Short mmCIF file of C-alpha atoms in Angstrom, two decimals:
data_model
loop_
_atom_site.label_atom_id
_atom_site.label_comp_id
_atom_site.label_asym_id
_atom_site.label_seq_id
_atom_site.Cartn_x
_atom_site.Cartn_y
_atom_site.Cartn_z
CA UNK A 1 125.41 176.16 -24.28
CA UNK A 2 123.96 173.37 -22.18
CA UNK A 3 120.48 172.24 -23.13
CA UNK A 4 118.21 169.41 -24.14
CA UNK A 5 118.36 168.32 -27.80
CA UNK A 6 115.34 166.62 -29.35
CA UNK A 7 115.61 163.82 -31.93
CA UNK A 8 112.38 164.74 -33.73
CA UNK A 9 112.26 161.70 -35.99
CA UNK A 10 111.61 159.67 -32.83
CA UNK A 11 109.04 162.10 -31.41
CA UNK A 12 105.29 162.06 -31.96
CA UNK A 13 102.20 163.30 -30.12
CA UNK A 14 102.19 160.25 -27.86
CA UNK A 15 105.78 161.01 -26.84
CA UNK A 16 104.83 164.66 -26.24
CA UNK A 17 101.93 163.69 -23.98
CA UNK A 18 104.22 161.43 -21.94
CA UNK A 19 106.81 164.21 -21.54
CA UNK A 20 104.17 166.85 -20.80
CA UNK A 21 102.87 164.72 -17.95
CA UNK A 22 106.38 164.17 -16.64
CA UNK A 23 107.73 167.75 -16.85
CA UNK A 24 106.89 169.79 -13.70
CA UNK A 25 107.44 173.08 -15.55
CA UNK A 26 105.32 172.49 -18.66
CA UNK A 27 108.34 173.08 -20.88
CA UNK A 28 107.35 170.90 -23.86
CA UNK A 29 105.22 171.96 -26.84
CA UNK A 30 104.08 170.03 -29.92
CA UNK A 31 103.17 172.16 -32.90
CA UNK A 32 103.21 171.34 -36.62
CA UNK A 33 104.17 167.78 -35.71
CA UNK A 34 107.35 169.07 -34.04
CA UNK A 35 108.38 168.60 -30.41
CA UNK A 36 110.18 171.56 -28.81
CA UNK A 37 111.58 172.58 -25.42
CA UNK A 38 110.61 176.10 -24.34
CA UNK A 39 112.34 178.63 -22.10
CA UNK A 40 110.29 177.26 -19.20
CA UNK A 41 112.80 174.40 -18.93
CA UNK A 42 114.76 174.57 -15.65
CA UNK A 43 117.17 171.78 -16.59
CA UNK A 44 115.93 169.56 -13.78
CA UNK A 45 116.71 166.60 -16.12
CA UNK A 46 113.58 164.72 -15.03
CA UNK A 47 112.72 164.10 -18.70
CA UNK A 48 116.19 162.68 -19.35
CA UNK A 49 116.06 160.35 -16.37
CA UNK A 50 112.49 159.09 -16.65
CA UNK A 51 111.33 160.02 -20.16
CA UNK A 52 111.10 157.84 -23.29
CA UNK A 53 114.44 156.58 -24.62
CA UNK A 54 115.91 157.72 -27.89
CA UNK A 55 114.07 161.07 -27.93
CA UNK A 56 116.09 163.45 -25.75
CA UNK A 57 119.82 164.05 -25.52
CA UNK A 58 121.46 166.20 -22.84
CA UNK A 59 124.11 168.51 -24.25
CA UNK A 60 126.39 169.92 -21.55
CA UNK A 61 129.06 172.59 -21.65
CA UNK A 62 132.59 171.41 -21.18
CA UNK A 63 133.52 171.98 -17.55
CA UNK A 64 136.87 173.35 -16.45
CA UNK A 65 137.57 171.61 -13.16
CA UNK A 66 138.63 173.96 -10.39
CA UNK A 67 141.65 173.10 -8.24
CA UNK A 68 140.09 173.00 -4.78
CA UNK A 69 143.51 172.72 -3.17
CA UNK A 70 144.15 176.37 -4.03
CA UNK A 71 141.44 177.42 -1.57
CA UNK A 72 141.85 176.94 2.15
CA UNK A 73 140.08 178.12 5.28
CA UNK A 74 136.55 178.69 6.58
CA UNK A 75 135.89 182.43 6.84
CA UNK A 76 133.24 184.20 8.92
CA UNK A 77 132.30 187.75 8.00
CA UNK A 78 132.16 189.87 11.16
CA UNK A 79 128.82 191.66 11.26
CA UNK A 80 128.98 194.71 13.51
CA UNK A 81 127.70 198.20 14.21
CA UNK A 82 130.46 200.65 15.11
CA UNK A 83 132.64 197.79 16.31
CA UNK A 84 129.94 196.11 18.40
CA UNK A 85 129.86 192.57 17.06
CA UNK A 86 126.50 191.02 16.22
CA UNK A 87 126.06 187.72 18.13
CA UNK A 88 125.29 185.86 14.88
CA UNK A 89 129.01 186.23 14.12
CA UNK A 90 129.94 184.23 17.20
CA UNK A 91 127.43 181.52 16.31
CA UNK A 92 128.97 181.24 12.85
CA UNK A 93 132.46 181.01 14.33
CA UNK A 94 131.26 178.05 16.38
CA UNK A 95 129.91 176.34 13.26
CA UNK A 96 133.03 177.24 11.27
CA UNK A 97 135.18 175.51 13.86
CA UNK A 98 133.08 172.34 13.51
CA UNK A 99 133.32 172.42 9.72
CA UNK A 100 137.04 173.18 9.74
CA UNK A 101 137.79 170.12 11.86
CA UNK A 102 136.45 167.84 9.13
CA UNK A 103 138.98 169.08 6.56
CA UNK A 104 141.75 170.35 8.87
CA UNK A 105 141.36 173.93 7.67
CA UNK A 106 141.94 177.12 9.68
CA UNK A 107 139.10 179.39 10.80
CA UNK A 108 139.32 183.00 9.66
CA UNK A 109 137.32 186.11 10.51
CA UNK A 110 136.98 189.01 8.10
CA UNK A 111 136.49 192.32 9.92
CA UNK A 112 135.76 195.45 7.85
CA UNK A 113 135.24 198.84 9.49
CA UNK A 114 136.95 201.72 11.27
CA UNK A 115 138.42 201.77 14.78
CA UNK A 116 137.80 198.03 15.18
CA UNK A 117 141.21 196.77 16.33
CA UNK A 118 140.16 196.18 19.95
CA UNK A 119 137.03 194.27 18.88
CA UNK A 120 139.14 192.19 16.51
CA UNK A 121 141.33 191.05 19.40
CA UNK A 122 138.20 189.86 21.25
CA UNK A 123 137.40 187.42 18.45
CA UNK A 124 140.54 185.41 19.16
CA UNK A 125 138.96 184.26 22.43
CA UNK A 126 136.41 182.27 20.41
CA UNK A 127 139.00 180.09 18.68
CA UNK A 128 139.57 182.03 15.46
CA UNK A 129 142.97 181.23 13.95
CA UNK A 130 143.38 184.59 12.24
CA UNK A 131 141.36 187.80 12.07
CA UNK A 132 141.90 189.82 8.89
CA UNK A 133 141.15 193.48 9.54
CA UNK A 134 140.39 196.24 7.05
CA UNK A 135 140.46 199.26 9.35
CA UNK A 136 140.11 202.48 7.36
CA UNK A 137 138.28 205.79 8.00
CA UNK A 138 136.38 205.33 4.70
CA UNK A 139 134.91 202.10 6.10
CA UNK A 140 133.35 203.70 9.17
CA UNK A 141 129.82 203.38 7.78
CA UNK A 142 128.50 200.46 5.77
CA UNK A 143 128.57 201.52 2.14
CA UNK A 144 128.18 198.69 -0.34
CA UNK A 145 130.91 199.55 -2.89
CA UNK A 146 133.97 199.90 -0.61
CA UNK A 147 132.83 197.03 1.60
CA UNK A 148 132.46 194.79 -1.45
CA UNK A 149 135.86 195.87 -2.73
CA UNK A 150 137.47 195.08 0.63
CA UNK A 151 135.74 191.68 0.67
CA UNK A 152 136.99 190.98 -2.86
CA UNK A 153 140.50 192.08 -1.93
CA UNK A 154 140.47 189.61 0.96
CA UNK A 155 139.34 186.72 -1.26
CA UNK A 156 141.99 187.49 -3.88
CA UNK A 157 144.77 187.50 -1.28
CA UNK A 158 143.69 184.70 1.09
CA UNK A 159 141.54 182.44 -1.14
CA UNK A 160 139.22 180.93 1.48
CA UNK A 161 137.29 177.78 0.60
CA UNK A 162 134.00 178.69 2.32
CA UNK A 163 132.54 181.95 3.63
CA UNK A 164 129.75 182.20 6.21
CA UNK A 165 127.77 185.44 6.56
CA UNK A 166 125.05 186.35 9.02
CA UNK A 167 121.62 186.84 7.42
CA UNK A 168 121.31 190.38 8.76
CA UNK A 169 120.42 193.46 6.71
CA UNK A 170 124.11 194.02 6.01
CA UNK A 171 124.90 190.38 5.31
CA UNK A 172 121.99 189.94 2.93
CA UNK A 173 123.17 192.95 0.96
CA UNK A 174 126.89 192.22 0.96
CA UNK A 175 127.17 188.45 0.45
CA UNK A 176 125.20 188.21 -2.84
CA UNK A 177 127.15 191.09 -4.35
CA UNK A 178 130.51 189.49 -3.55
CA UNK A 179 129.36 186.05 -4.69
CA UNK A 180 128.18 187.53 -7.99
CA UNK A 181 131.65 188.90 -8.67
CA UNK A 182 133.04 185.37 -8.46
CA UNK A 183 130.10 183.74 -10.26
CA UNK A 184 129.89 181.32 -7.39
CA UNK A 185 126.98 179.84 -5.48
CA UNK A 186 125.31 181.39 -2.45
CA UNK A 187 122.66 179.65 -0.39
CA UNK A 188 120.55 181.98 1.76
CA UNK A 189 119.11 181.25 5.21
CA UNK A 190 120.74 177.85 5.69
CA UNK A 191 119.48 175.84 8.65
CA UNK A 192 122.09 173.05 8.45
CA UNK A 193 125.70 173.13 7.24
CA UNK A 194 127.88 170.07 6.73
CA UNK A 195 131.33 169.59 5.24
CA UNK A 196 132.50 166.89 2.85
CA UNK A 197 136.09 165.64 2.99
CA UNK A 198 136.71 167.15 -0.46
CA UNK A 199 135.91 170.62 1.04
CA UNK A 200 132.46 170.85 -0.60
CA UNK A 201 130.10 172.66 1.76
CA UNK A 202 126.68 170.99 2.00
CA UNK A 203 124.18 173.81 2.46
CA UNK A 204 120.73 172.70 3.62
CA UNK A 205 117.70 174.96 3.71
CA UNK A 206 113.92 174.71 3.29
CA UNK A 207 112.75 175.22 -0.30
CA UNK A 208 109.53 175.44 -2.30
CA UNK A 209 107.72 177.21 0.52
CA UNK A 210 109.24 174.96 3.15
CA UNK A 211 107.79 171.77 1.67
CA UNK A 212 111.19 170.14 1.15
CA UNK A 213 114.70 170.44 2.58
CA UNK A 214 117.10 171.18 -0.26
CA UNK A 215 120.75 170.08 -0.14
CA UNK A 216 122.84 172.48 -2.20
CA UNK A 217 126.49 171.91 -3.07
CA UNK A 218 128.78 174.22 -5.05
CA UNK A 219 130.89 171.49 -6.59
CA UNK A 220 133.04 173.41 -9.06
CA UNK A 221 133.25 176.98 -7.78
CA UNK A 222 135.14 178.68 -5.00
CA UNK A 223 134.68 180.29 -2.60
CA UNK A 224 131.38 178.86 -1.37
CA UNK A 225 128.94 181.32 0.26
CA UNK A 226 126.17 180.70 2.77
CA UNK A 227 124.10 183.04 4.91
CA UNK A 228 122.60 181.92 8.22
CA UNK A 229 120.07 183.58 10.49
CA UNK A 230 120.69 184.54 14.08
CA UNK A 231 119.81 181.84 16.65
CA UNK A 232 120.29 178.91 14.26
CA UNK A 233 123.66 177.74 15.66
CA UNK A 234 125.34 177.92 19.05
CA UNK A 235 128.13 180.29 20.02
CA UNK A 236 131.37 178.49 20.97
CA UNK A 237 132.86 178.40 24.42
CA UNK A 238 135.75 180.75 25.10
CA UNK A 239 139.23 179.39 24.50
CA UNK A 240 141.43 179.49 27.61
CA UNK A 241 144.68 180.15 25.80
CA UNK A 242 143.94 181.60 22.36
CA UNK A 243 146.74 181.25 19.83
CA UNK A 244 145.21 183.16 16.93
CA UNK A 245 146.57 186.37 15.46
CA UNK A 246 145.21 189.60 13.98
CA UNK A 247 146.50 190.75 10.61
CA UNK A 248 146.03 194.32 9.35
CA UNK A 249 145.16 194.29 5.66
CA UNK A 250 146.14 197.00 3.20
CA UNK A 251 143.91 198.07 0.32
CA UNK A 252 144.35 200.57 -2.48
CA UNK A 253 142.68 203.93 -1.64
CA UNK A 254 140.89 203.93 -5.00
CA UNK A 255 138.93 200.84 -3.94
CA UNK A 256 137.50 202.73 -0.96
CA UNK A 257 135.93 205.42 -3.13
CA UNK A 258 132.15 205.45 -3.43
CA UNK A 259 129.43 207.41 -5.19
CA UNK A 260 127.37 207.05 -2.01
CA UNK A 261 127.90 209.44 0.88
CA UNK A 262 126.40 208.85 4.31
CA UNK A 263 124.99 212.17 5.52
CA UNK A 264 123.35 211.05 8.74
CA UNK A 265 122.50 207.88 10.64
CA UNK A 266 119.14 207.88 12.40
CA UNK A 267 118.83 205.04 14.87
CA UNK A 268 115.49 203.28 15.06
CA UNK A 269 113.84 202.75 18.39
CA UNK A 270 114.29 199.23 19.61
CA UNK A 271 111.02 197.41 19.03
CA UNK A 272 109.71 193.94 19.60
CA UNK A 273 112.37 191.25 19.29
CA UNK A 274 111.25 187.72 20.10
CA UNK A 275 114.72 186.44 19.10
CA UNK A 276 115.93 187.26 22.62
CA UNK A 277 112.92 185.84 24.51
CA UNK A 278 113.75 183.00 26.91
CA UNK A 279 110.19 181.67 27.17
CA UNK A 280 107.67 181.75 24.32
CA UNK A 281 104.07 180.65 23.90
CA UNK A 282 103.39 180.32 20.16
CA UNK A 283 99.91 179.91 18.67
CA UNK A 284 98.81 178.61 15.28
CA UNK A 285 95.65 177.76 13.37
CA UNK A 286 94.29 175.91 16.39
CA UNK A 287 93.27 179.27 17.88
CA UNK A 288 89.87 179.96 16.34
CA UNK A 289 89.35 183.65 17.06
CA UNK A 290 91.20 186.75 18.27
CA UNK A 291 89.09 186.78 21.42
CA UNK A 292 90.48 183.36 22.32
CA UNK A 293 93.94 184.91 22.62
CA UNK A 294 92.89 186.26 26.02
CA UNK A 295 93.36 182.88 27.71
CA UNK A 296 96.64 182.40 25.83
CA UNK A 297 97.89 185.78 27.09
CA UNK A 298 96.77 184.93 30.63
CA UNK A 299 98.68 181.67 30.50
CA UNK A 300 101.78 183.36 29.04
CA UNK A 301 101.69 186.03 31.75
CA UNK A 302 101.56 183.37 34.47
CA UNK A 303 104.75 181.72 33.22
CA UNK A 304 106.53 184.94 32.17
CA UNK A 305 106.42 184.13 28.47
CA UNK A 306 106.18 186.17 25.27
CA UNK A 307 103.27 185.36 22.97
CA UNK A 308 104.21 184.69 19.34
CA UNK A 309 102.51 183.15 16.32
CA UNK A 310 102.73 181.42 12.97
CA UNK A 311 101.91 183.17 9.68
CA UNK A 312 98.10 182.75 9.88
CA UNK A 313 98.12 184.96 12.98
CA UNK A 314 99.76 187.74 10.97
CA UNK A 315 97.43 187.30 7.99
CA UNK A 316 94.43 187.55 10.32
CA UNK A 317 95.79 190.83 11.71
CA UNK A 318 95.98 189.52 15.28
CA UNK A 319 99.73 190.06 15.80
CA UNK A 320 102.54 192.43 14.98
CA UNK A 321 104.59 190.88 12.11
CA UNK A 322 107.67 190.99 14.35
CA UNK A 323 106.06 188.29 16.49
CA UNK A 324 105.98 185.69 13.73
CA UNK A 325 108.23 182.64 14.02
CA UNK A 326 109.41 180.80 10.92
CA UNK A 327 110.97 181.19 7.49
CA UNK A 328 109.12 184.41 6.74
CA UNK A 329 109.40 185.58 10.34
CA UNK A 330 112.02 185.37 13.08
CA UNK A 331 114.28 182.56 14.20
CA UNK A 332 114.16 181.92 17.94
CA UNK A 333 116.07 179.74 20.38
CA UNK A 334 114.42 180.17 23.80
CA UNK A 335 114.94 177.98 26.83
CA UNK A 336 111.28 176.96 26.54
CA UNK A 337 108.71 177.24 23.76
CA UNK A 338 105.14 175.99 24.03
CA UNK A 339 103.43 175.47 20.66
CA UNK A 340 99.64 175.65 20.91
CA UNK A 341 97.55 174.42 17.99
CA UNK A 342 100.49 174.43 15.59
CA UNK A 343 100.76 171.56 13.11
CA UNK A 344 104.52 171.89 12.76
CA UNK A 345 105.12 172.57 9.06
CA UNK A 346 108.74 173.11 8.03
CA UNK A 347 108.08 176.85 7.62
CA UNK A 348 107.53 177.09 11.39
CA UNK A 349 109.85 174.42 12.77
CA UNK A 350 112.83 175.81 10.85
CA UNK A 351 112.50 178.93 12.98
CA UNK A 352 112.34 177.25 16.40
CA UNK A 353 113.71 173.70 16.25
CA UNK A 354 116.89 174.63 18.14
CA UNK A 355 114.96 175.70 21.24
CA UNK A 356 116.25 174.08 24.42
CA UNK A 357 112.88 172.57 25.34
CA UNK A 358 109.79 172.28 23.15
CA UNK A 359 106.29 171.45 24.41
CA UNK A 360 103.54 170.91 21.85
CA UNK A 361 99.76 170.83 22.35
CA UNK A 362 97.76 169.53 19.39
CA UNK A 363 94.65 167.43 18.99
CA UNK A 364 96.18 165.51 16.04
CA UNK A 365 98.50 162.74 17.30
CA UNK A 366 100.12 162.59 13.83
CA UNK A 367 100.95 166.32 13.71
CA UNK A 368 104.57 166.92 12.55
CA UNK A 369 105.17 169.20 15.55
CA UNK A 370 105.50 166.10 17.73
CA UNK A 371 108.57 165.08 15.69
CA UNK A 372 110.54 168.02 17.09
CA UNK A 373 108.84 168.39 20.48
CA UNK A 374 110.52 167.11 23.63
CA UNK A 375 107.13 166.78 25.28
CA UNK A 376 103.76 166.44 23.56
CA UNK A 377 100.20 166.76 24.78
CA UNK A 378 97.56 165.30 22.48
CA UNK A 379 94.43 167.29 23.20
CA UNK A 380 92.31 170.34 22.47
CA UNK A 381 94.13 173.49 23.57
CA UNK A 382 90.77 174.89 24.74
CA UNK A 383 90.65 172.07 27.30
CA UNK A 384 94.37 171.83 28.07
CA UNK A 385 95.03 175.53 28.73
CA UNK A 386 92.36 175.99 31.45
CA UNK A 387 93.66 172.89 33.23
CA UNK A 388 97.23 174.21 33.10
CA UNK A 389 96.09 177.56 34.45
CA UNK A 390 94.29 175.84 37.32
CA UNK A 391 97.42 173.86 38.17
CA UNK A 392 99.56 177.02 38.16
CA UNK A 393 97.09 178.93 40.31
CA UNK A 394 96.84 175.99 42.73
CA UNK A 395 100.62 175.94 43.13
CA UNK A 396 100.66 179.70 43.66
CA UNK A 397 98.04 179.24 46.42
CA UNK A 398 100.13 176.54 48.09
CA UNK A 399 103.18 178.81 47.99
CA UNK A 400 101.26 181.52 49.86
#
């Protein structure tokens, strides 16, 4: 098993103190004049790279190199409800086409359900090379066991190199289960996807609370899995003369059996969904009290915008949690978003950076939000907002 071996004859308390200061996980102990590595070690290898020489040795398992040439194609799982395709699927098809161009691979769509043939044909218009359809009565409702078995059956027969799944309730349940069966990597909520010429998928997402952007690569496992939220990528344009095909897949009846039986489906009432808003006014810590939201709401009403917030607004109890933008909230891509008193931490910007036009108002000229904004106003929102309202009202008066 891989691990860090200690040459104790070269280790003393001074060495321990140096390693303890270097290790971010506090994984070293020194008892009875013996240096040890505890279970807290995450194998980050920082101690190997920067620690004292002659004390630590990295022991690695022998790797069996995978033949990446055996895996071909970028697959998008088709997220749907009763055949109605979730728009995140189309966005992922657009990204899959970009990635496939780099390595000259085909783009596949995996469609699992019942009575979905007509919807499968529609996918060809978006440039999919082949749609693989598992259309069985037992797959009418999403049940994790048969859906996972169908997914596994597809991988065994087609051997795709990469698989993209929408970060919906279904996708977040299904993708990890399938990935676990293949002991392969899965990166959740990716914000950027890139492809290397050797078919390694570079999966980029915020990590450690959004303080860094992690680049994750599954170098020696296939297929590669990534989930992506709605509104992160753009849907592709329709293809004038689609050349793709639809292939009906067969699966053994035993694989469709499940210990779960769907008795009834109760549809929730459609609630707040800022993901579809075309104009948003978002507020952050710069708003000092709940009462001050009145002028924000007045401004938003004047321009026909939806008011949203960052996490502090939720923690203060000022907003419905469904109005939060960011990693722990919703991802949005409006035509216009106005960020008021928001510093622009990665947690927030990851959820709105693909907006068509971003205007930021902040009294700190060095605020990170100005790095993603198309237009920035350095100033106190309590001074800027009243002036903007006056300008709007003046224009409305001139129109009359």
